Short mmCIF file of C-alpha atoms in Angstrom, two decimals:
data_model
loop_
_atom_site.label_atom_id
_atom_site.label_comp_id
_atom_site.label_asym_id
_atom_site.label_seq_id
_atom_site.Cartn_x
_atom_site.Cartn_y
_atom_site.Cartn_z
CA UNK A 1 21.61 176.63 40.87
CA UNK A 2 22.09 173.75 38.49
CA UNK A 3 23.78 171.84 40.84
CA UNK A 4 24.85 171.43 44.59
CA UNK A 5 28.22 170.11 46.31
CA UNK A 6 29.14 166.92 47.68
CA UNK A 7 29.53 167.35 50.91
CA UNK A 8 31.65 164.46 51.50
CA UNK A 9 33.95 164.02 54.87
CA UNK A 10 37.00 166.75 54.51
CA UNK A 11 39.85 166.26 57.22
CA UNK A 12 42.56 169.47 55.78
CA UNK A 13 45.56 168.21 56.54
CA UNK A 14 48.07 170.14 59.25
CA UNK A 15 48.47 173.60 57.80
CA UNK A 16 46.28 173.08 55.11
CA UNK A 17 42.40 174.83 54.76
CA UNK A 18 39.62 172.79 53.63
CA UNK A 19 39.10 174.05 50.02
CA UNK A 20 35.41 175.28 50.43
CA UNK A 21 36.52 177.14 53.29
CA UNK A 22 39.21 179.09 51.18
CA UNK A 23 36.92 179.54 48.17
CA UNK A 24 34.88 181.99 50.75
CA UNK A 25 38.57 183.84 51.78
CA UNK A 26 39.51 184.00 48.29
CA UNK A 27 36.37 186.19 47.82
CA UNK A 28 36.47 188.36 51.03
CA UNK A 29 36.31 191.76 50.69
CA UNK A 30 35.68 194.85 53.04
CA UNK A 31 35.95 198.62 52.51
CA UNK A 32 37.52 200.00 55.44
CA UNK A 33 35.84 203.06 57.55
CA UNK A 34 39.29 204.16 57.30
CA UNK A 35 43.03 203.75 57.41
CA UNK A 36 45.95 205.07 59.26
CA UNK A 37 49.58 205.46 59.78
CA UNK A 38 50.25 205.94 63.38
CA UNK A 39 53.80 207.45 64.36
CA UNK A 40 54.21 207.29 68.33
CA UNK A 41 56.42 208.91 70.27
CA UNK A 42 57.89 207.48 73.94
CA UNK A 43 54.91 209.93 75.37
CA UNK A 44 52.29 208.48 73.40
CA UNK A 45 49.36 206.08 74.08
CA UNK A 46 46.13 205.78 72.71
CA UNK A 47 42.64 204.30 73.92
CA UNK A 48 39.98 202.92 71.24
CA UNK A 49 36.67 202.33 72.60
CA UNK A 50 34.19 201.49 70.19
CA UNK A 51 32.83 197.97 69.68
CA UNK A 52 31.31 199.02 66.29
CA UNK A 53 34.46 199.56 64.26
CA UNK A 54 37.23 197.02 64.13
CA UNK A 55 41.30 197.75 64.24
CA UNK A 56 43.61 195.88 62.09
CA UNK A 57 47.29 196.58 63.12
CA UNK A 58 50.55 195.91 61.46
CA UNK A 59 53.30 196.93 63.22
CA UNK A 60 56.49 198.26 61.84
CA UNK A 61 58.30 198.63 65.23
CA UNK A 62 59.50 196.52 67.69
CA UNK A 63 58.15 197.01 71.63
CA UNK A 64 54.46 197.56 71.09
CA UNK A 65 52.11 196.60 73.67
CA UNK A 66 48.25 196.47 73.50
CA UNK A 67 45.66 196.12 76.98
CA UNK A 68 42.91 194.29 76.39
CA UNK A 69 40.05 192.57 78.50
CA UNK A 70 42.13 189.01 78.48
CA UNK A 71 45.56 191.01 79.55
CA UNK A 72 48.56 192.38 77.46
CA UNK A 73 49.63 191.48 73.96
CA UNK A 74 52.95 192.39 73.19
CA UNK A 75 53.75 192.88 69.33
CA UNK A 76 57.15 193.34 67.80
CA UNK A 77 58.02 194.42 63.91
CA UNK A 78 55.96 192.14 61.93
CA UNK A 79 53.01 191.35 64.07
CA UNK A 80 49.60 191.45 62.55
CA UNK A 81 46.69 191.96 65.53
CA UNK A 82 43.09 191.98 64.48
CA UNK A 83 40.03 192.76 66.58
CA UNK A 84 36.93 191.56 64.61
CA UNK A 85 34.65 192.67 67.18
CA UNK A 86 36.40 195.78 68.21
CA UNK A 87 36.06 196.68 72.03
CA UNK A 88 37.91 198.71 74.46
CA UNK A 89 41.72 198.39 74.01
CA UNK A 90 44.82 200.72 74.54
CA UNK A 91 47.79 200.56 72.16
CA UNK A 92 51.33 201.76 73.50
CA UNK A 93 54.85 201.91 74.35
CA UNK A 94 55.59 202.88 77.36
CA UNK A 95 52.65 202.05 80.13
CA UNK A 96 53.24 204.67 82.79
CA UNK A 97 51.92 207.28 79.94
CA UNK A 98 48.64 208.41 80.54
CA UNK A 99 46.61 207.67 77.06
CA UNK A 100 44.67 209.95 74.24
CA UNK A 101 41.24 209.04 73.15
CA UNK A 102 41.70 208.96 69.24
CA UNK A 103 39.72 211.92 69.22
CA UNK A 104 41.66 213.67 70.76
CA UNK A 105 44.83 212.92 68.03
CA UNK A 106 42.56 214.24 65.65
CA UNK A 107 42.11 217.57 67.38
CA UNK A 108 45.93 217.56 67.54
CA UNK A 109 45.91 217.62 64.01
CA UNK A 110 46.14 214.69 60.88
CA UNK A 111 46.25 214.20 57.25
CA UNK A 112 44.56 212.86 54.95
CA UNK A 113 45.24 211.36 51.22
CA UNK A 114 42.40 208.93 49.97
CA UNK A 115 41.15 207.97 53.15
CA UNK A 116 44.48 207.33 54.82
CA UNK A 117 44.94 209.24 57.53
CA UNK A 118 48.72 210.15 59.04
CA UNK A 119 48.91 210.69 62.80
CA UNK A 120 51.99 211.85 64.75
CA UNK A 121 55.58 213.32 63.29
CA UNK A 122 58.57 212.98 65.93
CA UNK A 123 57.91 209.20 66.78
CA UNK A 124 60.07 206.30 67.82
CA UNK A 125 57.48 203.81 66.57
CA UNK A 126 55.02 203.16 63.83
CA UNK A 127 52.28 201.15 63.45
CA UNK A 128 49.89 201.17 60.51
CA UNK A 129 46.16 199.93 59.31
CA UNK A 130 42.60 199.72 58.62
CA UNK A 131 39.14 200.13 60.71
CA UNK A 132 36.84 197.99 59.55
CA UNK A 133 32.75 198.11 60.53
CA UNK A 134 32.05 195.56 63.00
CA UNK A 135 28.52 194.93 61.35
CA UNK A 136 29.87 194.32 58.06
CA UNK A 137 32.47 191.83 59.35
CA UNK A 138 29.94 190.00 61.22
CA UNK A 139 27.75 189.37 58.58
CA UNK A 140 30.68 187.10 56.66
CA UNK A 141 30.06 183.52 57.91
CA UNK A 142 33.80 182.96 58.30
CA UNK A 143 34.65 186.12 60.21
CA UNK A 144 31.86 185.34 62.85
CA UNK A 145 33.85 182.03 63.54
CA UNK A 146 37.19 184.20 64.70
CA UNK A 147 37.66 184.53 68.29
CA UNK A 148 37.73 188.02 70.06
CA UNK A 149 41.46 188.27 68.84
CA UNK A 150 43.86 186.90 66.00
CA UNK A 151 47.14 187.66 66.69
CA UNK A 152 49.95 186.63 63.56
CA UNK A 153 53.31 186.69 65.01
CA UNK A 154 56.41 188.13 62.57
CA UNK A 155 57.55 185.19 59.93
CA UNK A 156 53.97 182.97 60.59
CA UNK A 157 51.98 183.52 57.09
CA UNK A 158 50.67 186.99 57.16
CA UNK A 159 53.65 188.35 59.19
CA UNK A 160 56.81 188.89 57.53
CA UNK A 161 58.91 191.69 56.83
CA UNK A 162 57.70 192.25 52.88
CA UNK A 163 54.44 193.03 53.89
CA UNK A 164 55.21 195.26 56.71
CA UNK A 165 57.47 197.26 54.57
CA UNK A 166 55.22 197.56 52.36
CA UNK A 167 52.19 198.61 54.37
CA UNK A 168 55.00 201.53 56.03
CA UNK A 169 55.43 202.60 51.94
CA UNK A 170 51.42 202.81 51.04
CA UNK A 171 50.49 204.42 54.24
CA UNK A 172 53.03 207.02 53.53
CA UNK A 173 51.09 210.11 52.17
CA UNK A 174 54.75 211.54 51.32
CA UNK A 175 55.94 208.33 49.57
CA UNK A 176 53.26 206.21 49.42
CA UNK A 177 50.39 205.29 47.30
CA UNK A 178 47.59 205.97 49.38
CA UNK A 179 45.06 204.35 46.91
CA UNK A 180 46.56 200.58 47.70
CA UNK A 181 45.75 200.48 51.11
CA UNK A 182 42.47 199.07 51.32
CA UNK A 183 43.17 196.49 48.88
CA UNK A 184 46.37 195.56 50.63
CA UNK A 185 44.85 195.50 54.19
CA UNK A 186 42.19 193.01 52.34
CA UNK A 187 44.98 190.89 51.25
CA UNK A 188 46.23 190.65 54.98
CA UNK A 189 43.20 189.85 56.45
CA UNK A 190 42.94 186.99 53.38
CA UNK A 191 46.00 185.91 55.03
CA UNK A 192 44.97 185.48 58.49
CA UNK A 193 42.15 183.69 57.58
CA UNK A 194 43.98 181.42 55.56
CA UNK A 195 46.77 180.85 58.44
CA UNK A 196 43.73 180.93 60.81
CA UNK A 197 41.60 178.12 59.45
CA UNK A 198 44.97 176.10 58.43
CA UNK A 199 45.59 175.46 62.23
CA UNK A 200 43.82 171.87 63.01
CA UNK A 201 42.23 173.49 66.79
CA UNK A 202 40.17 176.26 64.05
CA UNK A 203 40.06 174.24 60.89
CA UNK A 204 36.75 174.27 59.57
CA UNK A 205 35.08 173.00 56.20
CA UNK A 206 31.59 175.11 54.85
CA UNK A 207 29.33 172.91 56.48
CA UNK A 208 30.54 174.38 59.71
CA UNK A 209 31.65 178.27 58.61
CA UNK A 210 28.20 179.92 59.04
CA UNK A 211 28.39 179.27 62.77
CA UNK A 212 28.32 176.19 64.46
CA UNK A 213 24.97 176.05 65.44
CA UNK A 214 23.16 175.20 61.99
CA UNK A 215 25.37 173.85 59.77
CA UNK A 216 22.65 173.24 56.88
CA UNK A 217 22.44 176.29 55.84
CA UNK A 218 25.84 176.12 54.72
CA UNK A 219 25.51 175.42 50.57
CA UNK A 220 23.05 178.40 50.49
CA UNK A 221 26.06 180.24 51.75
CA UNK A 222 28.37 179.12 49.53
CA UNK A 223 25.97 179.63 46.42
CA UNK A 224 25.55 183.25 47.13
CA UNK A 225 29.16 183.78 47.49
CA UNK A 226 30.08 181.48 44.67
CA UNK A 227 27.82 182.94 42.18
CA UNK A 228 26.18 186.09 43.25
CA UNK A 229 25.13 187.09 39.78
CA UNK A 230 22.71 184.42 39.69
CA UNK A 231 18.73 185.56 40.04
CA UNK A 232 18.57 183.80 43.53
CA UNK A 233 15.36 183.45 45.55
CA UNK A 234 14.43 182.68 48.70
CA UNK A 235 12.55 178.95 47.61
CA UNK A 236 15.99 178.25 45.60
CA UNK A 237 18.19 178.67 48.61
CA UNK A 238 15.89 177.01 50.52
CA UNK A 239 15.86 174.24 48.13
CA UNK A 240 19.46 173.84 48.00
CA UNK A 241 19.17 173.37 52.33
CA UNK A 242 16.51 170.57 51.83
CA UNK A 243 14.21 173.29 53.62
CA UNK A 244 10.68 174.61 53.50
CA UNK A 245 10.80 178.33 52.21
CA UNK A 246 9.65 179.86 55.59
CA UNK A 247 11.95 177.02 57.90
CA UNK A 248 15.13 178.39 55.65
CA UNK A 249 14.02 182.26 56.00
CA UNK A 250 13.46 181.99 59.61
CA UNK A 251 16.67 179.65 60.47
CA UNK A 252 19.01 182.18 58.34
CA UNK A 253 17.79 185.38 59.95
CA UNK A 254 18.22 183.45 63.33
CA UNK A 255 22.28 183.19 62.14
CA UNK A 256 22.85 185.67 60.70
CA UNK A 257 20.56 188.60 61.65
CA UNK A 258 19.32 189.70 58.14
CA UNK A 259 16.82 187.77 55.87
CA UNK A 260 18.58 185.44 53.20
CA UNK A 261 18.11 188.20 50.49
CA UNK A 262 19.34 191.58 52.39
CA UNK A 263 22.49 189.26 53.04
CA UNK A 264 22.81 188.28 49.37
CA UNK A 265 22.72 192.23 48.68
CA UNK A 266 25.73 192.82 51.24
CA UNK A 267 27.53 190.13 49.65
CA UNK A 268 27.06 191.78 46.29
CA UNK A 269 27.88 194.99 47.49
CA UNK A 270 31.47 193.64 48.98
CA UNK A 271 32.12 191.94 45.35
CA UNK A 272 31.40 195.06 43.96
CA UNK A 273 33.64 196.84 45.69
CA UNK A 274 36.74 193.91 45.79
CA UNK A 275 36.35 193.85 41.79
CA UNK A 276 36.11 197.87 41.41
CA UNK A 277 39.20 198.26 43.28
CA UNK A 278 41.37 195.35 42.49
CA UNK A 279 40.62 194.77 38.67
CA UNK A 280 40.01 198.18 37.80
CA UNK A 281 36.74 196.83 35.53
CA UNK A 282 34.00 199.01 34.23
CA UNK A 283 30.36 199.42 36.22
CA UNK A 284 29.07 197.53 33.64
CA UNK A 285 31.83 194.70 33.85
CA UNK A 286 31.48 194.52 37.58
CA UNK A 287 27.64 194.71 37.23
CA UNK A 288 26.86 191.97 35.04
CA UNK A 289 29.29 190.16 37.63
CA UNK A 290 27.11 190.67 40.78
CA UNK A 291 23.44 190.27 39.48
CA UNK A 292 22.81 193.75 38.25
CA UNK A 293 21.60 194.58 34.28
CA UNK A 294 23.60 197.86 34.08
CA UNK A 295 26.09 199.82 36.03
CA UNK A 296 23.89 202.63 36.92
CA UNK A 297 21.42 200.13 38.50
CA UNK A 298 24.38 199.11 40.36
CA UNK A 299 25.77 202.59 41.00
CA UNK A 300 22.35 202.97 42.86
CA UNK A 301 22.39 200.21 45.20
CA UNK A 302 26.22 200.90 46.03
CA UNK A 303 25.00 203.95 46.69
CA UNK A 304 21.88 202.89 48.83
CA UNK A 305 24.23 200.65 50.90
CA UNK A 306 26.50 202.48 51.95
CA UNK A 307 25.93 206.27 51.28
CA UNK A 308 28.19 206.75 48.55
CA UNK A 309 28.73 205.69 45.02
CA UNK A 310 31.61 202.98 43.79
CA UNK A 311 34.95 204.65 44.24
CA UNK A 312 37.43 205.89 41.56
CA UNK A 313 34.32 204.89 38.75
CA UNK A 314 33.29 207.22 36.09
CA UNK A 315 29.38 206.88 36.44
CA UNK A 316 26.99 206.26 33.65
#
């Protein structure tokens, strides 16, 4: 890297994120494991237990209710709830009904249009969006820093009534575009992070976003995100920390439980997939863009990292 940031005192001003901190949101991107409408009925209820996939839930409805650990969350049309970390939760209506497993609404029968997935007909309720891996989420220095919940009330930032009739129309495999849902469900979580980090109590600049424990490793961060096309090793990031090779290696595996260069691969894997999907550019394009010489070199490691190759690409 030809050269590093000043990392001078930033104090973001009320409702405002520090800059560095929304240069990482601006480039946040995560494919979901899926994506759902869900049309309830006044019988309905539904349990999620999994702590290795993450809900995001917009809700189109007024009178929703969701049980968690900490007690009940009640969401109206317009509220945007996000578990990062997944975990045990029910999602309902009325609370004397005695709640499905998800598996169970499968066996009662879905569909599914390009990985959206439509549960329910006869409902009084819908809610609508994206499971995201846990793992995956984890690995983002800024998403580690959310607490167990973010909850965006209707009308603050992320909640308002555009973007919950719009997430109704794409999760619509009658009406809908189907195809705009992960991309959309990217742009709301954007959003919360944005309104999250703007409140003063979570505001944090990059020296603090990879976790609070060891700030220094923050510009090596940054640089990966910032520029993941460049030939990084591990003595450069460690250079730009100001740290022996094998104090950096062993400090950033500490934080973030992969060595410096498996997370620069997952971070050029996400990019990948953000620029596939929301500029429509070529392998090649998106290649030369994240480090790679040629798009089937890239094709591979998409491929090797997650099992399947980039989505709606021709390939070389």
């Amino acid at each position: 890297m030809s050269k590093t940031f000043k990392r001078g005192r930033h104090h973001a001003a009320p409702h405002e994120t520090a800059p560095d901190t929304e240069r990482l949101i601006a480039r946040l991107w995560f494919e979901p494991v899926l994506s759902f409408q869900y049309r309830c009925a006044k019988n309905d209820a539904v349990e999620v237990r999994s702590r290795s996939h993450a809900p995001l839930y917009v809700f189109c409805d007024d009178g929703w209710r969701v049980r968690m650990a900490d007690g009940i969350h009640r969401a109206n049309k317009g509220d945007i709830l996000f578990l990062p970390r997944g975990g045990v939760h029910l999602v309902f209506r009325d609370e004397q009904v005695v709640p499905r497993g998800i598996e169970d609404l499968v066996r009662a029968g879905f569909r599914n249009r390009h990985g959206v997935y439509a549960v329910g007909s006869e409902h009084d309720a819908l809610v609508a969006g994206s499971f995201f891996e846990t793992s995956a989420l984890m690995e983002h220095p800024l998403m580690a820093l959310l607490p167990e919940v973010v909850h965006c009330k209707a009308g603050e930032g992320a909640g308002d009534a555009r973007v919950v009739d719009w997430v109704r129309w794409i999760s619509d495999l009658d009406a809908g575009n189907a195809m705009a849902m992960g991309p959309s469900i990217n742009g709301i979580l954007r959003m919360l992070l944005s309104r999250h980090f703007a409140d003063p109590a979570h505001a944090v600049g990059l020296e603090a976003a990879p976790g609070r424990r060891d700030r220094q490793l923050s510009t090596a961060v940054l640089a990966m995100h910032e520029h993941p096309a460049r030939n990084w090793t591990v003595d450069a990031l460690a250079a730009l920390c100001h740290l022996s090779r094998s104090a950096f290696a062993s400090r950033f595996s500490q934080q973030f439980g992969l060595p410096p260069l498996r997370y620069l691969f997952h971070t050029r894997m996400r990019i990948a997939a953000r620029l596939l999907k929301e500029q429509r550019l070529t392998l090649d394009q998106v290649a030369q863009q994240v480090g790679y010489s040629n798009g089937l070199a890239l094709s591979r490691s998409f491929k090797r990292a997650t099992g399947m190759r980039p989505r709606g690409q021709a390939q070389p």
